Amino acid sequence: MTTVSENIPKNYGTLVFSENSMKERIPAKTYELLEKTIKEGKPLDLDVANAVAKAMKDWAIELGATHHTHWFQPLSGMTSEKHDSFLSPTEDGNALMTFSGKELIQGESDASSFPSGGLRASFEARGYTAWDPTSFAFIKDEVLCIPTAFCSYTGEALDKKTPLLRSMKALEEQAKRVLKLFGESETPVTAMVGSEQEYFLISEKDFERRQDLVLTGRTLFGAAPCKGQELEEHYFGAIRPTVNEFMKELDDELWALGIPAKTKHNEVAPAQHELAPIYTNVNRAIDENLLTMEKMRLLASHYGLVCLQHEKPFRGINGSGKHNNWSISAGKTNLLDPGATPMDNLRFLVFLTGVIQAVDEYQDLLRMSVASAGNDHRLGSDEAPPAIISIFLGTELGGVVDALIADTDYTNAKAVAMDLGVAVLPRFRKDNTDRNRTSPFAFTGNKFEFRMPGSGVNLSDTNTVLNTAMAKSLKEFADTLDGKSGEAFEKAALDYVKKTLTDHERIIFDGNGYGEEWETEAARRGLSHYRTTADALPCFIEQKSIDLFEEFNVLNELEIRSRYEVKLEKYNKLLNIECRVMKRMTRRAFLPAINTYAGKLAKSINAIKEALPDAELAQETTLLNNLVKGVQSADEALQKLDTLHREIAGIVDQQEKANRYAHEALPAMEELRAAIDALEIITDRSHWPVPTYNNLLFYS
């Protein structure tokens, strides 16, 4: 009898046109030519494309596919697809199932209907999708999905994949230059990423009754629940049966798509969970993460649930992040692995120094890459890192860096065995560094964990910045040491490392990122602190940023400015929607419900007085007075927000509009929320028009 566990390896990757699938179905010589395109960037011959297309079509049809699509990532941040049937009618009234190399390589889409930041006008509709052969095609819902880039008729990138691929190329070129100086042979170099995805699951019935959740992804109102996460019992706790069934189906679907879902567990907040995959190259990792997010949203409904991927759906409890575990691989070698003696590992020190330099010099861009309306509510809220970029290295690595900067000897810390004091429990070696959950950019043994991205974000932006900034650091090293070898190279390299670490020491911080004193210290060090998206976005179009992206052909100035406009417009549109939803819920749900309850209470008071003129009704009268005063406060806050919202909506300049939303509208929204939330806790439960946090977070 075959067990479920035995079926997992058999089913893994069955819906992916992987290397094995290609080798089985494509002639050996054709596959060799395809490999050169994938690994060396050689142009793809049409004959090769036709052979691949035929093999891909036959494979897909055998698995039940009826359509194909170019699957791409427009500047909206998610994915898009237009389905075309394989069906091709013939003159004799029959039909063939066809798919050509031309259809594989290139598709056409309406570019005017996607965000473009001015790159495309409404009358300039043509855009192209181009096959990305470095990311495997897959089958989803009887559709063959072909990962593609998306560009305009005039050649500008209209997506998030294209600049990412360019940044990967830039990083590889500069890393190879550095490795060559170390006498190491040519080998492919790529950034590797593992993305931990946090999310909430709530009852579908409760979700449908919350207009704010439906339209904005977060609760714009809601008093704190009687019980939140203070008992710390949900983290790694037993997974409730319904959620466990959802997770099982999610695993099965992801494994069939070749996505190495590895870890799943309850997160800190009630109703919050996490899934983490095994890392892979950054391009595929992001494709797989976007697929994972989509599957989470779709499969949740099978269990009467809704998956929330907003960064901060509930106030007062943890929001959801997407930790970007980033490293650099040269073949099978992790270039960020310090080895047993990092002080003696010069190659590691060079790459570590490059990361520290890159993060310090382009901290503004990294902060910008994670900026969003939702993430503004999460960063610095005691469960996420602050909005100040810093690097955590840990005790041993921090000691190495300190010794290099001070030019003193360093004694390697020996591995310490942990004895738990009970004979039956095993002894084990503790890691060479602790974890710092408050650090935005933390070294975790052989990689850096960038913890600032929010759960709903496309990680392409962050990794494009990381890759390009690192390419810049490596280029400076290679340019400086070009032509040196042997002992002269080693001495010069070590001197370069010491000087660069000294120049960028300010970005290293191993303390408590939540402490108020850190803000003061960070300001003293000259680190930037952009509290809101509106504050962070302008650095994208500063000359320093433009120069970086143009130097490595990742983005040109036109593409940069268009993305800045897209991000601004999205921020402003989201805040506009939130304002509208708040006003409508207040007018049409909360105030009528509260007034109805107050009227019922007033009638009850009068009825009691009529029946018992001497009855003591202080409690009822006080409650009624509080309701009336609360309604007045809510109405005043509503009018204030309405006036401000109308004024901001008329502003043409998008940056000015964003500034007003961030620094004026959001505080006004908080005033209205506070007024309504205060009324929630004194209004009869049967009269409250929406599910409360107690309902949403602790569903059965």
PDB file of N, CA, C and O in Angstrom, residues 218 373-374 377 570-580 645 658 661-662 665-666 669:
ATOM      1  N   ARG A 218      -7.257  45.808   5.539  1.00  0.00           N
ATOM      2  CA  ARG A 218      -6.984  45.991   6.966  1.00  0.00           C
ATOM      3  C   ARG A 218      -8.204  46.557   7.673  1.00  0.00           C
ATOM      4  O   ARG A 218      -9.101  47.119   7.032  1.00  0.00           O
ATOM      5  N   ALA A 373       1.929  51.789   1.908  1.00  0.00           N
ATOM      6  CA  ALA A 373       0.949  52.311   2.859  1.00  0.00           C
ATOM      7  C   ALA A 373       0.751  51.338   4.015  1.00  0.00           C
ATOM      8  O   ALA A 373       0.630  51.745   5.175  1.00  0.00           O
ATOM      9  N   GLY A 374       0.717  50.047   3.714  1.00  0.00           N
ATOM     10  CA  GLY A 374       0.517  49.053   4.764  1.00  0.00           C
ATOM     11  C   GLY A 374       1.725  48.887   5.655  1.00  0.00           C
ATOM     12  O   GLY A 374       1.592  48.769   6.882  1.00  0.00           O
ATOM     13  N   HIS A 377       2.444  51.075   8.797  1.00  0.00           N
ATOM     14  CA  HIS A 377       1.800  50.760  10.074  1.00  0.00           C
ATOM     15  C   HIS A 377       2.561  49.674  10.830  1.00  0.00           C
ATOM     16  O   HIS A 377       2.376  49.510  12.029  1.00  0.00           O
ATOM     17  N   LYS A 570       0.118  54.756  -6.324  1.00  0.00           N
ATOM     18  CA  LYS A 570      -0.477  53.647  -5.587  1.00  0.00           C
ATOM     19  C   LYS A 570      -0.703  54.029  -4.127  1.00  0.00           C
ATOM     20  O   LYS A 570      -1.769  53.737  -3.554  1.00  0.00           O
ATOM     21  N   TYR A 571       0.285  54.678  -3.525  1.00  0.00           N
ATOM     22  CA  TYR A 571       0.148  55.117  -2.134  1.00  0.00           C
ATOM     23  C   TYR A 571      -1.045  56.055  -1.995  1.00  0.00           C
ATOM     24  O   TYR A 571      -1.892  55.888  -1.107  1.00  0.00           O
ATOM     25  N   ASN A 572      -1.130  57.025  -2.879  1.00  0.00           N
ATOM     26  CA  ASN A 572      -2.212  58.006  -2.800  1.00  0.00           C
ATOM     27  C   ASN A 572      -3.576  57.370  -3.055  1.00  0.00           C
ATOM     28  O   ASN A 572      -4.574  57.710  -2.400  1.00  0.00           O
ATOM     29  N   LYS A 573      -3.631  56.445  -3.993  1.00  0.00           N
ATOM     30  CA  LYS A 573      -4.907  55.783  -4.278  1.00  0.00           C
ATOM     31  C   LYS A 573      -5.359  54.933  -3.101  1.00  0.00           C
ATOM     32  O   LYS A 573      -6.548  54.899  -2.763  1.00  0.00           O
ATOM     33  N   LEU A 574      -4.412  54.239  -2.463  1.00  0.00           N
ATOM     34  CA  LEU A 574      -4.770  53.420  -1.312  1.00  0.00           C
ATOM     35  C   LEU A 574      -5.278  54.281  -0.156  1.00  0.00           C
ATOM     36  O   LEU A 574      -6.266  53.934   0.496  1.00  0.00           O
ATOM     37  N   LEU A 575      -4.600  55.403   0.099  1.00  0.00           N
ATOM     38  CA  LEU A 575      -5.055  56.285   1.176  1.00  0.00           C
ATOM     39  C   LEU A 575      -6.399  56.915   0.844  1.00  0.00           C
ATOM     40  O   LEU A 575      -7.247  57.099   1.729  1.00  0.00           O
ATOM     41  N   ASN A 576      -6.625  57.230  -0.424  1.00  0.00           N
ATOM     42  CA  ASN A 576      -7.916  57.764  -0.846  1.00  0.00           C
ATOM     43  C   ASN A 576      -9.025  56.742  -0.588  1.00  0.00           C
ATOM     44  O   ASN A 576     -10.094  57.073  -0.072  1.00  0.00           O
ATOM     45  N   ILE A 577      -8.758  55.486  -0.937  1.00  0.00           N
ATOM     46  CA  ILE A 577      -9.749  54.424  -0.706  1.00  0.00           C
ATOM     47  C   ILE A 577     -10.019  54.269   0.786  1.00  0.00           C
ATOM     48  O   ILE A 577     -11.176  54.145   1.219  1.00  0.00           O
ATOM     49  N   GLU A 578      -8.955  54.279   1.593  1.00  0.00           N
ATOM     50  CA  GLU A 578      -9.138  54.120   3.034  1.00  0.00           C
ATOM     51  C   GLU A 578      -9.972  55.255   3.620  1.00  0.00           C
ATOM     52  O   GLU A 578     -10.847  55.019   4.469  1.00  0.00           O
ATOM     53  N   CYS A 579      -9.723  56.476   3.174  1.00  0.00           N
ATOM     54  CA  CYS A 579     -10.524  57.615   3.651  1.00  0.00           C
ATOM     55  C   CYS A 579     -11.990  57.435   3.277  1.00  0.00           C
ATOM     56  O   CYS A 579     -12.894  57.665   4.096  1.00  0.00           O
ATOM     57  N   ARG A 580     -12.234  57.029   2.049  1.00  0.00           N
ATOM     58  CA  ARG A 580     -13.614  56.861   1.588  1.00  0.00           C
ATOM     59  C   ARG A 580     -14.321  55.760   2.373  1.00  0.00           C
ATOM     60  O   ARG A 580     -15.489  55.898   2.750  1.00  0.00           O
ATOM     61  N   HIS A 645      -9.903  65.386   3.425  1.00  0.00           N
ATOM     62  CA  HIS A 645      -9.850  64.440   2.306  1.00  0.00           C
ATOM     63  C   HIS A 645     -10.215  65.124   0.993  1.00  0.00           C
ATOM     64  O   HIS A 645      -9.560  64.921  -0.038  1.00  0.00           O
ATOM     65  N   ALA A 658       0.900  62.945  -1.421  1.00  0.00           N
ATOM     66  CA  ALA A 658       1.368  61.893  -0.518  1.00  0.00           C
ATOM     67  C   ALA A 658       1.781  62.475   0.827  1.00  0.00           C
ATOM     68  O   ALA A 658       1.489  61.891   1.887  1.00  0.00           O
ATOM     69  N   TYR A 661      -1.360  63.271   2.782  1.00  0.00           N
ATOM     70  CA  TYR A 661      -1.997  62.053   3.278  1.00  0.00           C
ATOM     71  C   TYR A 661      -1.233  61.507   4.487  1.00  0.00           C
ATOM     72  O   TYR A 661      -1.826  61.132   5.504  1.00  0.00           O
ATOM     73  N   ALA A 662       0.102  61.451   4.362  1.00  0.00           N
ATOM     74  CA  ALA A 662       0.920  60.847   5.410  1.00  0.00           C
ATOM     75  C   ALA A 662       0.892  61.643   6.704  1.00  0.00           C
ATOM     76  O   ALA A 662       0.811  61.067   7.802  1.00  0.00           O
ATOM     77  N   ALA A 665      -3.768  63.502   6.775  1.00  0.00           N
ATOM     78  CA  ALA A 665      -4.941  62.632   6.674  1.00  0.00           C
ATOM     79  C   ALA A 665      -4.861  61.458   7.642  1.00  0.00           C
ATOM     80  O   ALA A 665      -5.845  61.135   8.314  1.00  0.00           O
ATOM     81  N   LEU A 666      -3.701  60.807   7.721  1.00  0.00           N
ATOM     82  CA  LEU A 666      -3.583  59.652   8.608  1.00  0.00           C
ATOM     83  C   LEU A 666      -3.847  60.006  10.078  1.00  0.00           C
ATOM     84  O   LEU A 666      -4.568  59.276  10.763  1.00  0.00           O
ATOM     85  N   MET A 669      -7.522  60.313  10.380  1.00  0.00           N
ATOM     86  CA  MET A 669      -8.136  58.983  10.358  1.00  0.00           C
ATOM     87  C   MET A 669      -8.018  58.322  11.729  1.00  0.00           C
ATOM     88  O   MET A 669      -8.939  57.631  12.184  1.00  0.00           O
TER      89      MET A 669
END
